[in-house]
Short mmCIF file of C-alpha atoms in Angstrom, two decimals:
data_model
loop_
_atom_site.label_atom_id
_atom_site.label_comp_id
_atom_site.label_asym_id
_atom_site.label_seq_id
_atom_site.Cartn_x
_atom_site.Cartn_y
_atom_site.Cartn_z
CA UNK A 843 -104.37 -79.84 178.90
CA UNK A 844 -100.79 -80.07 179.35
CA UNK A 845 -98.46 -81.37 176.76
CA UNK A 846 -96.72 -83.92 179.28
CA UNK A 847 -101.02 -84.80 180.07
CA UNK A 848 -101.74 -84.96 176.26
CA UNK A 849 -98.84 -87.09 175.47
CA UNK A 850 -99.52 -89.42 177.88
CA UNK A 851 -103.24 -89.96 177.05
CA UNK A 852 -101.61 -90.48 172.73
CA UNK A 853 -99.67 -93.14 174.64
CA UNK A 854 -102.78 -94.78 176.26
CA UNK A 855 -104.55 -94.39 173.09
CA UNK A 856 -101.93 -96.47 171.37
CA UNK A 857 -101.73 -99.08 173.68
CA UNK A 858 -105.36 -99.94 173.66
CA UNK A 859 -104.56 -99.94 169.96
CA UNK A 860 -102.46 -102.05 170.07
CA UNK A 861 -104.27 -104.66 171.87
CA UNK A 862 -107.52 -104.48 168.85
CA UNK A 863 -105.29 -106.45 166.26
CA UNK A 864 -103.97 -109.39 168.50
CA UNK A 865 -107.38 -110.19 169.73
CA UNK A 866 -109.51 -110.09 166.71
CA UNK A 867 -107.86 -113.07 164.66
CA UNK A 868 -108.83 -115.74 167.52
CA UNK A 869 -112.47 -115.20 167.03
CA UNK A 870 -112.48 -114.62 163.45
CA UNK A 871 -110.48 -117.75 162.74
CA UNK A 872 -113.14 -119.98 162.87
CA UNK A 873 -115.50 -118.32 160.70
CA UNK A 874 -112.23 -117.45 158.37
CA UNK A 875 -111.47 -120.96 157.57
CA UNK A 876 -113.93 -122.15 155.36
CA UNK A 877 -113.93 -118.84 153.38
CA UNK A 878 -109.96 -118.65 153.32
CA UNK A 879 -109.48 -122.91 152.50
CA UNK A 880 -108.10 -123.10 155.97
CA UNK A 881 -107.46 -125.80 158.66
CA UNK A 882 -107.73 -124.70 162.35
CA UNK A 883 -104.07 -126.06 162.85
CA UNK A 884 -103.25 -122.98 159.88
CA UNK A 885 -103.59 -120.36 162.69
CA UNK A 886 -100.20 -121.51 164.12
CA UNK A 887 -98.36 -120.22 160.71
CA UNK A 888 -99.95 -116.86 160.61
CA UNK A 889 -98.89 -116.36 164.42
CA UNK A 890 -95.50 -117.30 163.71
CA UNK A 891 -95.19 -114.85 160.75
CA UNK A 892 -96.70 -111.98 163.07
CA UNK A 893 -94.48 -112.45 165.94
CA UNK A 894 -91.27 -112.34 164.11
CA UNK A 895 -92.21 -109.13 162.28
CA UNK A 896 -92.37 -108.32 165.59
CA UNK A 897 -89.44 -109.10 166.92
CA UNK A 898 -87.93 -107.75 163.95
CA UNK A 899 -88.77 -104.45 164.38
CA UNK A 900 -88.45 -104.07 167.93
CA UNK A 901 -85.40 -105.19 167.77
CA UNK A 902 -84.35 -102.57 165.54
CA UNK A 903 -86.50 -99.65 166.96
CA UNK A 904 -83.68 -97.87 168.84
CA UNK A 905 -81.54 -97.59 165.59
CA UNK A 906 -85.00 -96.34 163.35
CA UNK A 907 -85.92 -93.76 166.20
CA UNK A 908 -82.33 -92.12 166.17
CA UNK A 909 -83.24 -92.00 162.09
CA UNK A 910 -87.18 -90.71 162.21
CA UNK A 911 -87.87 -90.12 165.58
CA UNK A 912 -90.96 -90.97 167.54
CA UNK A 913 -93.44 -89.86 165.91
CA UNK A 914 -93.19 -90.81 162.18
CA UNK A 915 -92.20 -94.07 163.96
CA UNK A 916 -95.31 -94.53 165.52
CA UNK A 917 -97.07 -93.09 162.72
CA UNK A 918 -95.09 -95.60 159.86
CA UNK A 919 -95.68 -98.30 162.26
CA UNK A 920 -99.44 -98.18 162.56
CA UNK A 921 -99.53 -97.41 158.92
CA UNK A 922 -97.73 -100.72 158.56
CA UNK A 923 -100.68 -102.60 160.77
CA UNK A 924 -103.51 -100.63 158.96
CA UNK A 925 -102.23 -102.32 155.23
CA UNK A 926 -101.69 -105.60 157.15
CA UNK A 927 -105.43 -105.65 158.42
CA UNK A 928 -106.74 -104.08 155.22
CA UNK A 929 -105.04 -107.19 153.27
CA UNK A 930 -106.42 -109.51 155.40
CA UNK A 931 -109.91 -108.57 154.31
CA UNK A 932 -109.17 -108.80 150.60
CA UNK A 933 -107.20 -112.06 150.06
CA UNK A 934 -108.59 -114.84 148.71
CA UNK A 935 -106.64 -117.44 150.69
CA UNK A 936 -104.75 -118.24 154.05
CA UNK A 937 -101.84 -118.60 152.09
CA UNK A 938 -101.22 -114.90 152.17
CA UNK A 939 -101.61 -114.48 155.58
CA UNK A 940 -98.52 -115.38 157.31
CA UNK A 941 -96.84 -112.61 155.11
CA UNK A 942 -99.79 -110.44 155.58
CA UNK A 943 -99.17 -110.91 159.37
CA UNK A 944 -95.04 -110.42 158.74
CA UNK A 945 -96.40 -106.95 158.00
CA UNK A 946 -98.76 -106.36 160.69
CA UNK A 947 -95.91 -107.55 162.93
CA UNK A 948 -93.24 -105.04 161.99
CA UNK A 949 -95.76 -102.40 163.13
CA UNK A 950 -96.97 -103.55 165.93
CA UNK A 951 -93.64 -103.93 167.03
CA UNK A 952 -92.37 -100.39 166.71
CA UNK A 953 -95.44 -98.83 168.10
CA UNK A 954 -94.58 -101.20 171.25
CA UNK A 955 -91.27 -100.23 171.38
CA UNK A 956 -91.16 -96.65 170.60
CA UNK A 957 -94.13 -96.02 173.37
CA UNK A 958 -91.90 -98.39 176.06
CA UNK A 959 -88.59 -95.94 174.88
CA UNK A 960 -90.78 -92.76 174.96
CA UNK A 961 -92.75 -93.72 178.30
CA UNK A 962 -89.23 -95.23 180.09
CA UNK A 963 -87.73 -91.65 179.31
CA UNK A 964 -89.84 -89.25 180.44
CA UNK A 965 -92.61 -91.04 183.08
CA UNK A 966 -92.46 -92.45 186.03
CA UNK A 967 -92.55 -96.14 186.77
CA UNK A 968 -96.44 -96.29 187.88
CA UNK A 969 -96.98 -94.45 184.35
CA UNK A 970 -95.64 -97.75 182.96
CA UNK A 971 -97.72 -100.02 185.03
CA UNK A 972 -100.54 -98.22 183.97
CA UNK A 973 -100.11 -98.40 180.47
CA UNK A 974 -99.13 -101.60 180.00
CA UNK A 975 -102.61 -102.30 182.09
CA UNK A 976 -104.02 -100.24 179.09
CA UNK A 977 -103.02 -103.00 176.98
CA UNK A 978 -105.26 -105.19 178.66
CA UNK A 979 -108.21 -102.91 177.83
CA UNK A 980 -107.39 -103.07 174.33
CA UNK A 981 -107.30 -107.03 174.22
CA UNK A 982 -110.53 -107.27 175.92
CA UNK A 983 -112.42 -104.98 173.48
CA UNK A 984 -111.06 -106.95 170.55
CA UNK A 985 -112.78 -110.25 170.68
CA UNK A 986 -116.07 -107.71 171.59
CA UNK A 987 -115.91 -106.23 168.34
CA UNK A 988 -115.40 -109.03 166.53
CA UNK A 989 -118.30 -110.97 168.72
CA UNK A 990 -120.48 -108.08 167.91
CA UNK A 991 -119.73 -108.37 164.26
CA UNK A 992 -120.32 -111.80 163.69
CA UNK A 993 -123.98 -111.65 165.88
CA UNK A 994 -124.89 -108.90 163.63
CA UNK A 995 -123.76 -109.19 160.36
CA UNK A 996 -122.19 -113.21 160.25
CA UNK A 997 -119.47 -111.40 158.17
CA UNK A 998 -115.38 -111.53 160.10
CA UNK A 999 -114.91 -108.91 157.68
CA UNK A 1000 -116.95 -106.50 158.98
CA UNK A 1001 -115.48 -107.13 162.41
CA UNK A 1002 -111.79 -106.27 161.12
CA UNK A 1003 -113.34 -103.16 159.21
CA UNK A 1004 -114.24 -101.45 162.17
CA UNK A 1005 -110.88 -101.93 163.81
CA UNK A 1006 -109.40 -100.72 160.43
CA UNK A 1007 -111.04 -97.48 161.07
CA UNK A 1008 -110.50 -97.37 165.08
CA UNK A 1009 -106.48 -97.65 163.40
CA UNK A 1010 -107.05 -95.03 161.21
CA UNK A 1011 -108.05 -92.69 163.66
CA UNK A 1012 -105.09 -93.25 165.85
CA UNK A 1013 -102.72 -92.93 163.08
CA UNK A 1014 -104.82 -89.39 162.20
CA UNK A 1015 -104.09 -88.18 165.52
CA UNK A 1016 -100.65 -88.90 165.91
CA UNK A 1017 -100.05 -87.54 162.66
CA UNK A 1018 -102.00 -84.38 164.27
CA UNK A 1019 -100.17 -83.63 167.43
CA UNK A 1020 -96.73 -85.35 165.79
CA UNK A 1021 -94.76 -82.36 166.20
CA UNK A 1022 -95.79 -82.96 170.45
CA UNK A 1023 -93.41 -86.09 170.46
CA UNK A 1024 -89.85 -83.67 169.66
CA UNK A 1025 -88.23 -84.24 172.43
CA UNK A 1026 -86.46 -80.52 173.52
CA UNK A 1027 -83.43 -82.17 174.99
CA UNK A 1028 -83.05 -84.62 172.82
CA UNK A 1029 -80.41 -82.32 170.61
CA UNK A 1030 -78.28 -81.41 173.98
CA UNK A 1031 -78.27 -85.22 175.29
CA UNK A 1032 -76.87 -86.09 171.40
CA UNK A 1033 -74.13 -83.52 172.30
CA UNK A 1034 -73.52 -84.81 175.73
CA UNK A 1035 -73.15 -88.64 174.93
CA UNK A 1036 -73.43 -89.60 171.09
CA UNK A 1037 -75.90 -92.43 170.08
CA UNK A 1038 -74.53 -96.30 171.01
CA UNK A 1039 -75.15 -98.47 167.53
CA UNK A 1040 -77.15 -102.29 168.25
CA UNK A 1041 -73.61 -103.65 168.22
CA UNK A 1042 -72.13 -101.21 170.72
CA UNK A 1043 -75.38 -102.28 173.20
CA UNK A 1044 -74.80 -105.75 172.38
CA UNK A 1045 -71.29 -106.15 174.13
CA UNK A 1046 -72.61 -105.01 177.43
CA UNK A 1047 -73.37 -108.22 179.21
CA UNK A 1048 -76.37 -106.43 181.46
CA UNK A 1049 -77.82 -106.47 177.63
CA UNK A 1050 -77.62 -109.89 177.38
CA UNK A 1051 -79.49 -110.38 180.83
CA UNK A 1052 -82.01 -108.43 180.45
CA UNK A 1053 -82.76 -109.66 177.07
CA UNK A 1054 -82.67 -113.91 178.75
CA UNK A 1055 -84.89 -112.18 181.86
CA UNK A 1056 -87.67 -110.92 179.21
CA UNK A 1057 -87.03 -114.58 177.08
CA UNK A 1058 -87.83 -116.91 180.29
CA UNK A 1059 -90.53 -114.50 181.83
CA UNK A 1060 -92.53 -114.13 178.69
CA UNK A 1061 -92.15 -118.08 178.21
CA UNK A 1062 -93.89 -118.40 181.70
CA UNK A 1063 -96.51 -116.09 181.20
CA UNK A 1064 -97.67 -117.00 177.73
CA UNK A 1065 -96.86 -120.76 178.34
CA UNK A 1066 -99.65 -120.39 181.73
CA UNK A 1067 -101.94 -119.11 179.69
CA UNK A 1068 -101.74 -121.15 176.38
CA UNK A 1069 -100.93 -124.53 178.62
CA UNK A 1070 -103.68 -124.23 181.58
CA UNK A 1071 -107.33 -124.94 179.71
CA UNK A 1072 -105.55 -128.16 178.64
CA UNK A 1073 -104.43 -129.27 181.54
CA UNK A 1074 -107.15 -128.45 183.31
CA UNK A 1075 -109.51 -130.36 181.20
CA UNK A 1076 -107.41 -133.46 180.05
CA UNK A 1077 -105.71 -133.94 183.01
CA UNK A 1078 -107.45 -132.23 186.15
CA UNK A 1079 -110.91 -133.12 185.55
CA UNK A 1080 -112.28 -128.90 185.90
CA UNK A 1081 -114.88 -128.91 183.62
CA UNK A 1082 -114.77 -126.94 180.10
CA UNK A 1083 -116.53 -123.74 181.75
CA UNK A 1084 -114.45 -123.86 185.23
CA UNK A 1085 -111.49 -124.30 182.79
CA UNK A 1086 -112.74 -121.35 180.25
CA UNK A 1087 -113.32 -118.93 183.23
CA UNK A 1088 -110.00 -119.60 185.53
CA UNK A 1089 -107.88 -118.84 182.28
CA UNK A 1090 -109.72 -115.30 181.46
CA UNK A 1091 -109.24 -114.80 185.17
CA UNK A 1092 -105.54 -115.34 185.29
CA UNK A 1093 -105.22 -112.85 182.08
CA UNK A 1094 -107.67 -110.55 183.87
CA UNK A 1095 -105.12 -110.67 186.69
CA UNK A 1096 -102.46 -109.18 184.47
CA UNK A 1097 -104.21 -106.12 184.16
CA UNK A 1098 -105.84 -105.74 187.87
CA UNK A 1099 -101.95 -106.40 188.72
CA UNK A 1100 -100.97 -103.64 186.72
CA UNK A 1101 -103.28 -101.56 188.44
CA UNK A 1102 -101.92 -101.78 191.79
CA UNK A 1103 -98.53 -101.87 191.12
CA UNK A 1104 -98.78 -98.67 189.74
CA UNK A 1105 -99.96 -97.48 193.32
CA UNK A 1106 -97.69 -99.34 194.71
CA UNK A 1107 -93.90 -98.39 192.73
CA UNK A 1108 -93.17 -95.29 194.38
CA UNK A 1109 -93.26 -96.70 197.70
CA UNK A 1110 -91.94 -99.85 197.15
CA UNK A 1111 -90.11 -99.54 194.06
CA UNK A 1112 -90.12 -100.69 190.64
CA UNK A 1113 -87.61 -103.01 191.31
CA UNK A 1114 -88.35 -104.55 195.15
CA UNK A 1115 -91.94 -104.44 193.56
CA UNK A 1116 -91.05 -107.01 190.89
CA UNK A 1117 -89.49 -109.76 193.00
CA UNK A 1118 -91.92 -109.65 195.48
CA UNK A 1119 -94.68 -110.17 192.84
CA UNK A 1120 -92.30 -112.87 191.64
CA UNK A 1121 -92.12 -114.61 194.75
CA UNK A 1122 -95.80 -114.55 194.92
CA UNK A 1123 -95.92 -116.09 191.75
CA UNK A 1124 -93.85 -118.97 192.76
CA UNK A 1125 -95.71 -119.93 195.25
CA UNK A 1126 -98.83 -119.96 192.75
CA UNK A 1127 -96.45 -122.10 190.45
CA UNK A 1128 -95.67 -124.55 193.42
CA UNK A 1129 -99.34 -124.21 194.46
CA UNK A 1130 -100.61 -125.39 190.94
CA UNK A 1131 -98.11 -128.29 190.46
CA UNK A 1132 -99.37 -129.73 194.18
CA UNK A 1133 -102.86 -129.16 192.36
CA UNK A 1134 -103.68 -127.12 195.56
CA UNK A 1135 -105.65 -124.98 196.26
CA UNK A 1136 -109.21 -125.38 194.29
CA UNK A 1137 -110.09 -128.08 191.83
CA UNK A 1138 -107.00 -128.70 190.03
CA UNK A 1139 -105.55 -126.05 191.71
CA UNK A 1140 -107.04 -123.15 189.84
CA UNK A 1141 -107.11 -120.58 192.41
CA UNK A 1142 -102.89 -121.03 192.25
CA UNK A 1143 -103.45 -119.58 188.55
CA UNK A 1144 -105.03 -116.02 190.73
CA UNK A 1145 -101.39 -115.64 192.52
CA UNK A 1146 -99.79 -116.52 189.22
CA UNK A 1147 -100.43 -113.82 187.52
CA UNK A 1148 -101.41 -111.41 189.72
CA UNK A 1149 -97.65 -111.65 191.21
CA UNK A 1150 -96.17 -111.45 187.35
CA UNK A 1151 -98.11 -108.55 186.65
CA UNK A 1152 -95.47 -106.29 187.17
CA UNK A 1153 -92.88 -107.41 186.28
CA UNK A 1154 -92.36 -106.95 182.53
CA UNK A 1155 -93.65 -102.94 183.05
CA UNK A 1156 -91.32 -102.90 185.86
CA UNK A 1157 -88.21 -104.23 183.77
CA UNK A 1158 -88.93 -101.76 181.14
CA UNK A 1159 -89.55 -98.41 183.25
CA UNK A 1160 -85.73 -99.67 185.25
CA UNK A 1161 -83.83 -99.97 181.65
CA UNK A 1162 -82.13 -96.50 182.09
CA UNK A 1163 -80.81 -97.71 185.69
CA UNK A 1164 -79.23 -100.78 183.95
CA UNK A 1165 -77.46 -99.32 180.96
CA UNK A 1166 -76.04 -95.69 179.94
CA UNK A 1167 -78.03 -93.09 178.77
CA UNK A 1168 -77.51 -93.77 174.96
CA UNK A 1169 -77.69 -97.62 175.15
CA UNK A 1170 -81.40 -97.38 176.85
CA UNK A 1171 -83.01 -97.26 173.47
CA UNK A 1172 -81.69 -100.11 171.97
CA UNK A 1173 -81.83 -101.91 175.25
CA UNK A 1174 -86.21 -101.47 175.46
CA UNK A 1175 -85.96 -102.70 171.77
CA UNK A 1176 -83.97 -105.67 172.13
CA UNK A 1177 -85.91 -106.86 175.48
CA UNK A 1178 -88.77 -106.81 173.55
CA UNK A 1179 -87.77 -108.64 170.63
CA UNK A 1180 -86.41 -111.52 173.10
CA UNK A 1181 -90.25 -111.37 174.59
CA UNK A 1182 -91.13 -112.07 170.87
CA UNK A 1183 -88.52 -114.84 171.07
CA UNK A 1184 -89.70 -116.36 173.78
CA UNK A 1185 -93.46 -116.46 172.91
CA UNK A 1186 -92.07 -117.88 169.29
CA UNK A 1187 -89.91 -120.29 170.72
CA UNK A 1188 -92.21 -121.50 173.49
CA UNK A 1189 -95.03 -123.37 171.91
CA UNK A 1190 -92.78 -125.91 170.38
CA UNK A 1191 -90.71 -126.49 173.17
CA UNK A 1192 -94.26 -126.96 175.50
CA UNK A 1193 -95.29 -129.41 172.67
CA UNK A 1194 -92.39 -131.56 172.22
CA UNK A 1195 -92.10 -131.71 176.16
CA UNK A 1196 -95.69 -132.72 176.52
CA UNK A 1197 -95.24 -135.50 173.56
CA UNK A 1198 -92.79 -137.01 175.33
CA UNK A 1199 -93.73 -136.81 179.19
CA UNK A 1200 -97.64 -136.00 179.28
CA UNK A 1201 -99.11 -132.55 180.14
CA UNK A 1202 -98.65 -132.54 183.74
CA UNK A 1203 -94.66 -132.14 183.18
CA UNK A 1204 -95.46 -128.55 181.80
CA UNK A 1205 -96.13 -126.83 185.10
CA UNK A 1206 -92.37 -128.13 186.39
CA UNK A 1207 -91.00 -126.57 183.57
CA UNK A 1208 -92.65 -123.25 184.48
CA UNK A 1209 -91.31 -123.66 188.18
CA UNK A 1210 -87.78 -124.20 186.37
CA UNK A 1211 -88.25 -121.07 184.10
CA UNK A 1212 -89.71 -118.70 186.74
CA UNK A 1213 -86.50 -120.15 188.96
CA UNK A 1214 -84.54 -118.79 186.17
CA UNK A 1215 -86.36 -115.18 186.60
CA UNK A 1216 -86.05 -114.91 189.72
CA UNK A 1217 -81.84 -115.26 189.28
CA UNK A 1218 -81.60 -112.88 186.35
CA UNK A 1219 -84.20 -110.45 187.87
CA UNK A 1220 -81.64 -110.63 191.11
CA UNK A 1221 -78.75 -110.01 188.86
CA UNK A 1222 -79.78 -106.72 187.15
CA UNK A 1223 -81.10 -105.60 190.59
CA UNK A 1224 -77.56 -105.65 191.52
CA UNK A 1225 -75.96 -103.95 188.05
CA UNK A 1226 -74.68 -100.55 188.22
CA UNK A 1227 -76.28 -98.12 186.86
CA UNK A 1228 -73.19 -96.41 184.41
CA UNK A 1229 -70.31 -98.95 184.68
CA UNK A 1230 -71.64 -102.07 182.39
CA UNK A 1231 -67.91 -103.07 180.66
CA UNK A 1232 -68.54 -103.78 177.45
CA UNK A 1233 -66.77 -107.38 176.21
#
């Protein structure tokens, strides 16, 4: 196998990963509670703690990769998740967790970014689409796992155990092929254009759209998914299990999306791709807020996400045709912190909205975000790709 082949099956490795820890807590929670002196409502802390280890890290994973490279990044970062799970198994009490999860975060969000940097460098865009598919795999094996665990055994513990070890393993093999990841031009593009610090990045203003084009998509894709079982069942009248399946379906899309665009970005290309895809999507979004077509309207929730599939891949694989060459690093980072933002920041705003104006009023505001998409996404379609001026 060739090293371009092997790398690129490390970086599918990782991604599927990736996706173990995120899905796990969901089904454990329930059975964590009692043991942990836990409400339900408790799970909301521990996610905010995750996420902004998260966006932590990414945020700052251009400035640690010019310091350590890829792979002790990758390798410090799952290290980072590994003690995060491990702790969660040994703590007495949910008060921990939120920190615990602070830590878990931080990783999660380098190995993210460094394997967005590493794959928007050297693959091609239908590489990205695949892996971020990948993901997908990864999130759908989780909540197996822990299933499986809690049939068997009744013990959560158990469940997290085995992803422990399925982490410990990845971190063995990076730490095995790390000396794959040096890059051999990475020493002549240093002497060709030196290394942009966060700040330098910061005052281009194609930055600061990309970042608000990764906050407002991720707040319409998360916000679909989080928002639509309620609605369907408080409001629409769709029955738990209609409601239950239509919402796996619309994440399912995500990765079936994925699939195709990555058969699709050479000949259409990454960027044409993307606002097609979000056009489709609005449609879907206009589709469910007429409550058309299927009972309350959840066939509109197949176009949703199938047409948003590709985007955020897209976005990240067309970083290096946005900004110069030693600004693309801590460009991937900082998109993907704003993600973080924007599934942080998202939840509360959905909540205080739906206080005050009922649930229904959620699916305008995701016409009115995706709107917002579709400008930004228009914008950096039309940047140059080495004049940004910085401010």
């Amino acid at each position: 196998m060739s090293r371009s082949a092997l790398l690129l099956l490390l970086c599918f490795i990782a991604f599927i990963s990736l996706g173990l820890p995120d899905a796990i807590l969901g089904v454990a929670w329930p059975s964590m509670t009692g043991e942990l002196d836990a409400t339900l409502d408790r799970l909301g802390l521990i996610i905010v703690g995750g996420t902004s280890g998260y966006i932590i890290s990414s945020f700052m994973t251009g400035a640690v990769l010019r310091l350590i490279g890829v792979s002790w990044l990758l390798i410090g970062s799952g290290l980072l998740t590994t003690v995060g799970l491990i702790l969660v198994t040994v703590v007495d009490s949910w008060l921990y967790l939120p920190f615990i999860a602070l830590i878990s975060g931080l990783g999660g969000g380098g190995i993210d970014a460094a394997l967005n940097t590493y794959v928007e460098k050297h693959y091609s865009g239908r590489v990205m689409q695949w892996l971020h598919a990948s993901f997908g795999v990864g999130v759908t094996i989780g909540p197996l796992i822990m299933t499986g665990a809690l049939v068997a055994t009744g013990q959560w513990r158990v469940g997290y155990l085995v992803v422990i070890v399925l982490m410990l393993l990845m971190i063995a093999t990076f730490l095995y092929f790390r000396k794959l990841w040096d890059d051999p031009d990475q020493t002549e593009e240093v002497h060709d254009e030196p290394s942009s610090t966060l700040i330098d990045s910061l005052r281009l203003p194609v930055v600061w759209f990309s970042m608000a084009t990764f906050f407002f998509y991720t707040s319409v894709e998360i916000g679909v998914g989080m928002w639509s079982f309620t609605l369907l069942t408080e409001s629409r009248g769709v029955s738990v299990e209609q409601a239950g399946f239509w919402v796996s379906v619309y994440w399912g899309s995500f990765t079936v999306g994925r699939l195709v665009a990555g058969l699709l970005s050479e000949r259409l290309g990454d960027m044409k791709m993307t606002l097609i895809g979000l056009s489709m999507s609005y449609v879907g979004i206009m589709g469910y807020l007429f409550v058309w077509p299927g009972p309350g309207g959840v066939y509109s929730l197949v176009l949703i996400g199938f047409g948003l599939a590709p985007t955020f891949p897209a976005l990240i694989s067309t970083t290096s045709e946005r900004v110069p060459k030693s600004h693309v690093a801590n460009t991937v980072g900082m998109q993907i912190a704003a993600a973080g933002v924007g599934m942080l920041i998202i939840p509360g705003v959905m909540t205080w909205a739906v206080g005050l104006f009922g649930i229904e009023i959620i699916v305008s505001i995701f016409a009115a975000l995706l709107a917002l998409v579709l400008v930004t996404v228009g914008i950096l379609n039309n940047s140059a790709k080495n004049n940004p001026k910085p401010v």
